[in-house]
Structure formats: structure tokens, C-alpha cells
Coordinates of N, CA and C in Angstrom, one line a residue:
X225 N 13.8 6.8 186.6 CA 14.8 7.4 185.7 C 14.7 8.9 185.9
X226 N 15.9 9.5 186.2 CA 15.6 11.3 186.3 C 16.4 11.5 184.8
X227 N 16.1 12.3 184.4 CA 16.3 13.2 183.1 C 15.7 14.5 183.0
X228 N 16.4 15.3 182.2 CA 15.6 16.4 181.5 C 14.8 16.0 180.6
X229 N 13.8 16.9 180.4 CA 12.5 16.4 179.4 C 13.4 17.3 178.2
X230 N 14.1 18.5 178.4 CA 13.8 19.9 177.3 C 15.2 19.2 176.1
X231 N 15.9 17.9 177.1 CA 17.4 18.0 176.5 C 16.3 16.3 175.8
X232 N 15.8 15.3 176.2 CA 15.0 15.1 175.5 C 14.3 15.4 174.1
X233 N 13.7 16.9 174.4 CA 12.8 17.4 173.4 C 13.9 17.8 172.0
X234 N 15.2 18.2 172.7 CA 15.9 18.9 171.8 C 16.1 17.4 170.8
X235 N 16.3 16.5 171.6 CA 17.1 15.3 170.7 C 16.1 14.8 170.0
X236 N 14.8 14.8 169.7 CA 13.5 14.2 168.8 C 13.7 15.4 167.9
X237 N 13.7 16.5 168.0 CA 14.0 17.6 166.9 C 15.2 17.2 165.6
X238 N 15.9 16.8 166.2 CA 17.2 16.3 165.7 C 16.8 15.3 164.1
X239 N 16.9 16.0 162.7 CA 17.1 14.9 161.7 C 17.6 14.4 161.8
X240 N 17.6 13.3 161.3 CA 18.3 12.1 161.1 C 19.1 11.6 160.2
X241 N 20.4 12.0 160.6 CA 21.8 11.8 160.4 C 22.2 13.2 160.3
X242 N 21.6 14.5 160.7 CA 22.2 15.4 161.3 C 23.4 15.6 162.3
X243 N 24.3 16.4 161.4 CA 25.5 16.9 162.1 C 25.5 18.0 162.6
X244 N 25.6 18.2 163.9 CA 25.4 19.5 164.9 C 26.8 19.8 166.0
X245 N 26.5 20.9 166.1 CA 27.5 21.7 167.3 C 26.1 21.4 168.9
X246 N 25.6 20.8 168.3 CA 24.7 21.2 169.7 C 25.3 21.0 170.7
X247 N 24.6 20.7 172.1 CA 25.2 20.3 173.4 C 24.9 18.7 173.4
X248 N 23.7 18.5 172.7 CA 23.2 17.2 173.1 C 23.8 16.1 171.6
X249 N 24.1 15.3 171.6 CA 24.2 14.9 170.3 C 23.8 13.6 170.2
X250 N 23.6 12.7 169.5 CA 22.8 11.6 169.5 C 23.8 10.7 170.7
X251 N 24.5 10.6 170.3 CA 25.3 9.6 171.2 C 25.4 10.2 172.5
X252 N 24.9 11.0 173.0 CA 24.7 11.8 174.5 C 23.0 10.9 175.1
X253 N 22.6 10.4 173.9 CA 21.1 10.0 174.4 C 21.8 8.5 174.5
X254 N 22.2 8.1 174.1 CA 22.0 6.3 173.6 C 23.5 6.4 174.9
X255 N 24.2 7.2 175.3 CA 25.0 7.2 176.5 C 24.0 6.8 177.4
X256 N 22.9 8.0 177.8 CA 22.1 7.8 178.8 C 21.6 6.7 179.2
X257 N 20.8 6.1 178.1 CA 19.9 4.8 178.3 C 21.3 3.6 178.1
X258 N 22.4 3.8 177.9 CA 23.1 2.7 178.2 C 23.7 2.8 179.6
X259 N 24.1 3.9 180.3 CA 24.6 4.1 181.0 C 23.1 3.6 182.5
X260 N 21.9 3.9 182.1 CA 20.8 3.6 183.0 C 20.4 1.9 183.1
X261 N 21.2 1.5 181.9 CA 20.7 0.2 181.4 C 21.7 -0.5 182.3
X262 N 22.9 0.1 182.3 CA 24.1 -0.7 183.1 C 24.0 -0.7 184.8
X263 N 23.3 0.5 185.2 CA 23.2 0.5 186.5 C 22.2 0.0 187.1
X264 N 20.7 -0.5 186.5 CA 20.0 -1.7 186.3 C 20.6 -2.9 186.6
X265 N 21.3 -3.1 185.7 CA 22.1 -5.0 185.8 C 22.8 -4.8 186.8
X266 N 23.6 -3.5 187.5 CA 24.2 -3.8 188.8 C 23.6 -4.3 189.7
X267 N 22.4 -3.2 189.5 CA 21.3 -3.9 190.9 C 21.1 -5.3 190.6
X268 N 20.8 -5.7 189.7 CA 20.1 -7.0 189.4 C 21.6 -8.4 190.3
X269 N 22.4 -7.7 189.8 CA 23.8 -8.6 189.8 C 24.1 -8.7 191.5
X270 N 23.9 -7.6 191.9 CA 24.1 -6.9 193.5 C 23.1 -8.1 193.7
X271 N 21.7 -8.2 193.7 CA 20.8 -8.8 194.7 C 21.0 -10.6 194.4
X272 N 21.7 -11.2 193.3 CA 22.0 -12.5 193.1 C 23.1 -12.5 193.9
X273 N 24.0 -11.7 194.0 CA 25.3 -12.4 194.5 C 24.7 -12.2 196.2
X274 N 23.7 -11.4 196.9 CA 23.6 -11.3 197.8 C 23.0 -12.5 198.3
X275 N 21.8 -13.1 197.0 CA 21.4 -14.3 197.4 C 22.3 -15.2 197.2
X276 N 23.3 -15.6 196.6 CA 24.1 -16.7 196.3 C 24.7 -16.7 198.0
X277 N 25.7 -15.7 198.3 CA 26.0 -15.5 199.4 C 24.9 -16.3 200.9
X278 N 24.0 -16.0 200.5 CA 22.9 -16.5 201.9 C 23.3 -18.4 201.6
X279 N 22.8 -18.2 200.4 CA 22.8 -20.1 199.9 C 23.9 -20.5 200.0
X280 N 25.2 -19.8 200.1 CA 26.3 -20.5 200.4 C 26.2 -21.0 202.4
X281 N 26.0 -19.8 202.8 CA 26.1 -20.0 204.2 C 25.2 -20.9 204.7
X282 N 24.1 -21.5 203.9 CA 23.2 -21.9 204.8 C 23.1 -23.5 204.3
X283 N 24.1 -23.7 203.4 CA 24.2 -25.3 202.6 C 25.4 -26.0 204.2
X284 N 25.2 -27.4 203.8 CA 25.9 -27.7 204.6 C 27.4 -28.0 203.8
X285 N 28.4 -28.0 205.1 CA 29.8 -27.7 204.5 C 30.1 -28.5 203.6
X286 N 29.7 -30.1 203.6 CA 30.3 -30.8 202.3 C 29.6 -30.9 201.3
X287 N 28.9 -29.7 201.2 CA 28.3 -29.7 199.5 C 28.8 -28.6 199.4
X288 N 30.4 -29.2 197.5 CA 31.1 -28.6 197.0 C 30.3 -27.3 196.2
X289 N 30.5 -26.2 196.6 CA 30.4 -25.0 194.9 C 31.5 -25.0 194.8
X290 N 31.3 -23.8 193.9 CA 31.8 -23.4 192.9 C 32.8 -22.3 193.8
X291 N 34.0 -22.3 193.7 CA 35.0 -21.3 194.3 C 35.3 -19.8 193.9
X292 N 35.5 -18.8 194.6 CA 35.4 -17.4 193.8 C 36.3 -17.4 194.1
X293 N 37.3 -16.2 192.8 CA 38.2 -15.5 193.2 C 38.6 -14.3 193.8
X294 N 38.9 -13.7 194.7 CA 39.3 -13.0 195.6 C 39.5 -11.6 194.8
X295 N 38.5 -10.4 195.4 CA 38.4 -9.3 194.4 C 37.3 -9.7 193.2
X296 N 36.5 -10.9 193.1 CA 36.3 -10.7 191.5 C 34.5 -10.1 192.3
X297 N 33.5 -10.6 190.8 CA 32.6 -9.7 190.6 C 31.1 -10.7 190.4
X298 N 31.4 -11.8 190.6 CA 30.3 -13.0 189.9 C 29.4 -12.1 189.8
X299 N 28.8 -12.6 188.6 CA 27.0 -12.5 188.6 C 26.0 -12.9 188.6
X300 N 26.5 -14.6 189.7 CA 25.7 -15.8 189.6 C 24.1 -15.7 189.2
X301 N 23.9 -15.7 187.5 CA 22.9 -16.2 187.0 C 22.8 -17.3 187.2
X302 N 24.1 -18.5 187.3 CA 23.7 -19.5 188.4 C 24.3 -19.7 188.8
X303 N 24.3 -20.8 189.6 CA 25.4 -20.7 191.1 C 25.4 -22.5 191.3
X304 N 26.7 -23.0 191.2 CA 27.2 -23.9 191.0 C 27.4 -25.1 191.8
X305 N 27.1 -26.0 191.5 CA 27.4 -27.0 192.6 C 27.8 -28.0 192.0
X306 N 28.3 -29.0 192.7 CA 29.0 -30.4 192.6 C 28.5 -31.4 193.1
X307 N 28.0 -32.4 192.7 CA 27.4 -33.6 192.8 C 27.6 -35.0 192.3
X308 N 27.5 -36.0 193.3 CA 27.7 -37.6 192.5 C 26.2 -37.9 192.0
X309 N 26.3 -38.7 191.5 CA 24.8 -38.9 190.7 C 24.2 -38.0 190.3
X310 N 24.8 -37.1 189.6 CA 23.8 -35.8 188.8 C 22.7 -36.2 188.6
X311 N 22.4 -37.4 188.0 CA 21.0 -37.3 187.2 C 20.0 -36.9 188.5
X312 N 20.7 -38.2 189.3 CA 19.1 -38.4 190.5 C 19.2 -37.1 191.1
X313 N 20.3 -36.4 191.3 CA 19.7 -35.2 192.1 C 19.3 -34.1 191.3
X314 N 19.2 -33.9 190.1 CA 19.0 -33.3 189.0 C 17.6 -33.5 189.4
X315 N 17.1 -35.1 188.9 CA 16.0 -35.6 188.7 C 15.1 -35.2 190.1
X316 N 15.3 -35.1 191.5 CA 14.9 -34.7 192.7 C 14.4 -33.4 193.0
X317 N 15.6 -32.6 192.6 CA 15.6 -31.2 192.4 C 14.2 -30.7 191.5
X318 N 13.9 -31.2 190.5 CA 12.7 -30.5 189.6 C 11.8 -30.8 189.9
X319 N 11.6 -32.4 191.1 CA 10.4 -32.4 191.4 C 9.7 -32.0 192.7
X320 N 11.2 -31.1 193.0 CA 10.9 -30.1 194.3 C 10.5 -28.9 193.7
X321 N 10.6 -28.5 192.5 CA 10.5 -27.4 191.8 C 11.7 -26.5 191.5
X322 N 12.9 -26.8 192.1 CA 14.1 -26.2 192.0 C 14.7 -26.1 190.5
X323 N 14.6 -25.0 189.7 CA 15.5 -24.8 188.4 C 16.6 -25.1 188.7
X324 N 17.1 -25.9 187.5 CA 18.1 -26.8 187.8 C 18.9 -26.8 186.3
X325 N 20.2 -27.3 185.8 CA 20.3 -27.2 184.4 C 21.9 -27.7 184.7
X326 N 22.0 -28.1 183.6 CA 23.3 -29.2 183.2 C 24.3 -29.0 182.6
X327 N 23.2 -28.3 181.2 CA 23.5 -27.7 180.4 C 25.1 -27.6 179.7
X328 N 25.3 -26.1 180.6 CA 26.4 -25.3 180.4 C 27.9 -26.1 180.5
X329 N 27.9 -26.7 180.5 CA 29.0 -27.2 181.4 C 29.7 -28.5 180.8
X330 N 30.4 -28.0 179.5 CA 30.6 -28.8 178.8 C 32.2 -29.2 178.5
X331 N 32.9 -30.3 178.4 CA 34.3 -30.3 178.6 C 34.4 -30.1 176.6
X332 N 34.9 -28.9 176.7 CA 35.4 -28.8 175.2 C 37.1 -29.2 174.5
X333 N 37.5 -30.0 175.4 CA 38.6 -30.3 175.3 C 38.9 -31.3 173.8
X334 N 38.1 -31.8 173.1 CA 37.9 -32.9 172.3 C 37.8 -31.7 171.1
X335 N 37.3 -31.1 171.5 CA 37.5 -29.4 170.0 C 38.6 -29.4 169.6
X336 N 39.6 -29.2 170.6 CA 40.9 -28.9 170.7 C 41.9 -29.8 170.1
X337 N 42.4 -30.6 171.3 CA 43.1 -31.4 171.1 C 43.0 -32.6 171.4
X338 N 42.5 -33.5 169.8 CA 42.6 -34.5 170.0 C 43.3 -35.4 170.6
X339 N 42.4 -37.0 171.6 CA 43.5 -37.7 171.7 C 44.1 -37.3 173.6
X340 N 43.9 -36.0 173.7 CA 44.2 -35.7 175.1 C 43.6 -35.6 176.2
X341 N 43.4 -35.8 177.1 CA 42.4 -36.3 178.6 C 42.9 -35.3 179.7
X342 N 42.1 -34.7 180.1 CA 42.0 -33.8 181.4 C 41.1 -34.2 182.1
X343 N 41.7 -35.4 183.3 CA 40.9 -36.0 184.5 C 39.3 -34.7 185.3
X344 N 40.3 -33.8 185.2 CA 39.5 -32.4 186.1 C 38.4 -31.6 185.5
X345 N 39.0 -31.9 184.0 CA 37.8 -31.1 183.5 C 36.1 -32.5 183.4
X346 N 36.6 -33.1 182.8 CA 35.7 -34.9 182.9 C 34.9 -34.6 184.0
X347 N 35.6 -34.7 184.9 CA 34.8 -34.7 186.6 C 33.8 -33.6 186.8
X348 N 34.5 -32.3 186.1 CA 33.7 -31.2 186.7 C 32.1 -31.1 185.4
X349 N 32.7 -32.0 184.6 CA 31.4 -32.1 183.4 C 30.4 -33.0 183.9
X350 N 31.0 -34.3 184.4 CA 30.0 -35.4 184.8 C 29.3 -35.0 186.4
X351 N 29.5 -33.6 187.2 CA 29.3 -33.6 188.4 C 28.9 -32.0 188.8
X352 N 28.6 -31.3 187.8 CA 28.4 -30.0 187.7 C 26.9 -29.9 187.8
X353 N 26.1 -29.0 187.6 CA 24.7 -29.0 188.2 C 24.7 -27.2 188.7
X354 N 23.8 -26.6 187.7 CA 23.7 -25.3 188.1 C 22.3 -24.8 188.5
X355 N 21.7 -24.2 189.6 CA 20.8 -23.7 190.1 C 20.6 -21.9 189.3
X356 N 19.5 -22.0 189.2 CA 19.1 -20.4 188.2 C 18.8 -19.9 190.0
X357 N 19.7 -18.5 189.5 CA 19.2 -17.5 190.5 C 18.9 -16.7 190.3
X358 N 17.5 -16.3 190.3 CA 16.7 -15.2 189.8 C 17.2 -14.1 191.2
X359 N 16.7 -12.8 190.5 CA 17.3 -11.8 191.5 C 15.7 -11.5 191.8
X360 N 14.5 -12.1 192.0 CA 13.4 -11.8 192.0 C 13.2 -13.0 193.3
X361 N 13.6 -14.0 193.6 CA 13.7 -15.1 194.5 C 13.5 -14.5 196.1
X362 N 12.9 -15.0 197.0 CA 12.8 -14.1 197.9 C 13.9 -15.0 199.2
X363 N 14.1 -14.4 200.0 CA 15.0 -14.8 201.3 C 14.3 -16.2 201.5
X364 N 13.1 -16.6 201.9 CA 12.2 -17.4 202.2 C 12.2 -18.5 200.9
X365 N 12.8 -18.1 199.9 CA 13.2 -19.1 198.9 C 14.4 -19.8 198.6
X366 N 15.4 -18.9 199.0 CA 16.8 -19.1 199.4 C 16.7 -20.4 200.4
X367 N 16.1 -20.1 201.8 CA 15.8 -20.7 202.7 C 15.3 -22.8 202.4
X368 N 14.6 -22.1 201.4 CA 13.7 -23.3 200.5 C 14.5 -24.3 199.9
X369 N 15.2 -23.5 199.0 CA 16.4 -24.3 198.2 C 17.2 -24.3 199.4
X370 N 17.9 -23.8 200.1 CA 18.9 -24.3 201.0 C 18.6 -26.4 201.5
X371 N 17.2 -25.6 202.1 CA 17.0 -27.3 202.9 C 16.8 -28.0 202.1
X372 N 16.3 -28.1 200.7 CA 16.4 -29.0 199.8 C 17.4 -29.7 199.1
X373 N 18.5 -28.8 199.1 CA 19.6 -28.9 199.0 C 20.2 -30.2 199.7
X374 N 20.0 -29.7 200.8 CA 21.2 -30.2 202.1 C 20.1 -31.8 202.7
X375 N 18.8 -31.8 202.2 CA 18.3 -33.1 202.3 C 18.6 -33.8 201.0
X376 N 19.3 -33.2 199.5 CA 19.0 -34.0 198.7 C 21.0 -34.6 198.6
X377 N 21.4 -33.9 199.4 CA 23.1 -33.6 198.8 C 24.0 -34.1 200.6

């Protein structure tokens, strides 16, 4: 983090709920550390999608992900796949050590509107399967899940 210490020092001087003409004003500080805070999670976001990207290339072609839109920004916390027999490959996956989760992925259609069936969304509930991708994972782990992947799928 680069900062001034003196524009610092001025803002600890600062009472509390002081109203000032100063230069610095509280919301000049809580700017900083949000604005430091946000360009953190880019990195963080930047090195998942770089790893998603590897794991896409190195799966074989007929194991379905998850489709991106063109221009967008993912932040694959996790990164998507499609599978028949979720459980067993669920069940495979963890005892390869692969974080794995089901979870999320839930057809909320029955909230809504009673009574009505969406073939697509059903499918993508009973066959979804999300891998955690830590932005800490190394290339050589990527590599790891890839072939596990592609021997279990």
C-alpha cells in the first residue's frame, strides 16, 4: 500500500463527528481503503478467471461448463460443470480431494410459480456440480484437477 503517513496523521487528529474545510475528510480515508480493497479483489478475480481459463483448455471437449457471455467479467469463485450422475462424480471428486459443491444451484421456480415446470432449469439443478477456485491454487493444480476431471467425466 503507498500512502501519505502526514494525510494519515491529519485524519487520527480528526474528532469524531467533526465537520471541517480540511483537504482530507473522513470519507477521503474510507475512499482509500475501499478503493485499495477493490483493486485487491481484481487481482484476486484476474488470477481465478486466468485459472478457470487454463481448466477450460485442458478438460476434454465433451465435458459441458458453464458458457460465458461475450464482454462479461466472471469471477469464477467457482467454475461450473455439468454432469450425469452427480452424486458418483461428486462422490469421486472428494476422494481425489477436489472441492466440490452442489449446493448453489438450486431451481427456485416452485417459489414462484406454482404448478409450472421448466425442463432446463430441472436439468441444470440435477447436473450442475461446482469446483471452488481458489486464486491461491497453483498451475500444477489446475493441471491436477484437469486430469481428474477428464478420467472421472
Amino acid at each position: 500500500l503507498k500512502f501519505d503517513i502526514m494525510r494519515i496523521r491529519r485524519y487520527l487528529r480528526f474528532k469524531r463527528g467533526e465537520i471541517s474545510n480540511r483537504t482530507l475528510q473522513f470519507s477521503d480515508f474510507q475512499a482509500f481503503i475501499g478503493i485499495k480493497q477493490l483493486e485487491f479483489l481484481d487481482t484476486l478475480n484476474r488470477k481465478r478467471a486466468e485459472k478457470a481459463e487454463k481448466l477450460k483448455l485442458l478438460l476434454n471437449p465433451s465435458i459441458q461448463t458453464q458458457s460465458t457471455v461475450p464482454n462479461s467479467n466472471p469471477v469464477y469463485s467457482f467454475f461450473l460443470l455439468f454432469a450425469q450422475n452427480r452424486e458418483k462424480v461428486v462422490k469421486k471428486l472428494i476422494s481425489k480431494g477436489i472441492d466440490v459443491d452442489i449446493g448453489f444451484m438450486a431451481n427456485c421456480t416452485p417459489l414462484v410459480e406454482k404448478g409450472r415446470r421448466y425442463p432446463s432449469l430441472e436439468w441444470v439443478e440435477q447436473n450442475s456440480l461446482l469446483i471452488r477456485l481458489r486464486h491461491s491454487l497453483s498451475i500444477k493444480d489446475i493441471y491436477c484437477i484437469a486430469d481428474i476431471l477428464n478420467d472421472i467425466l
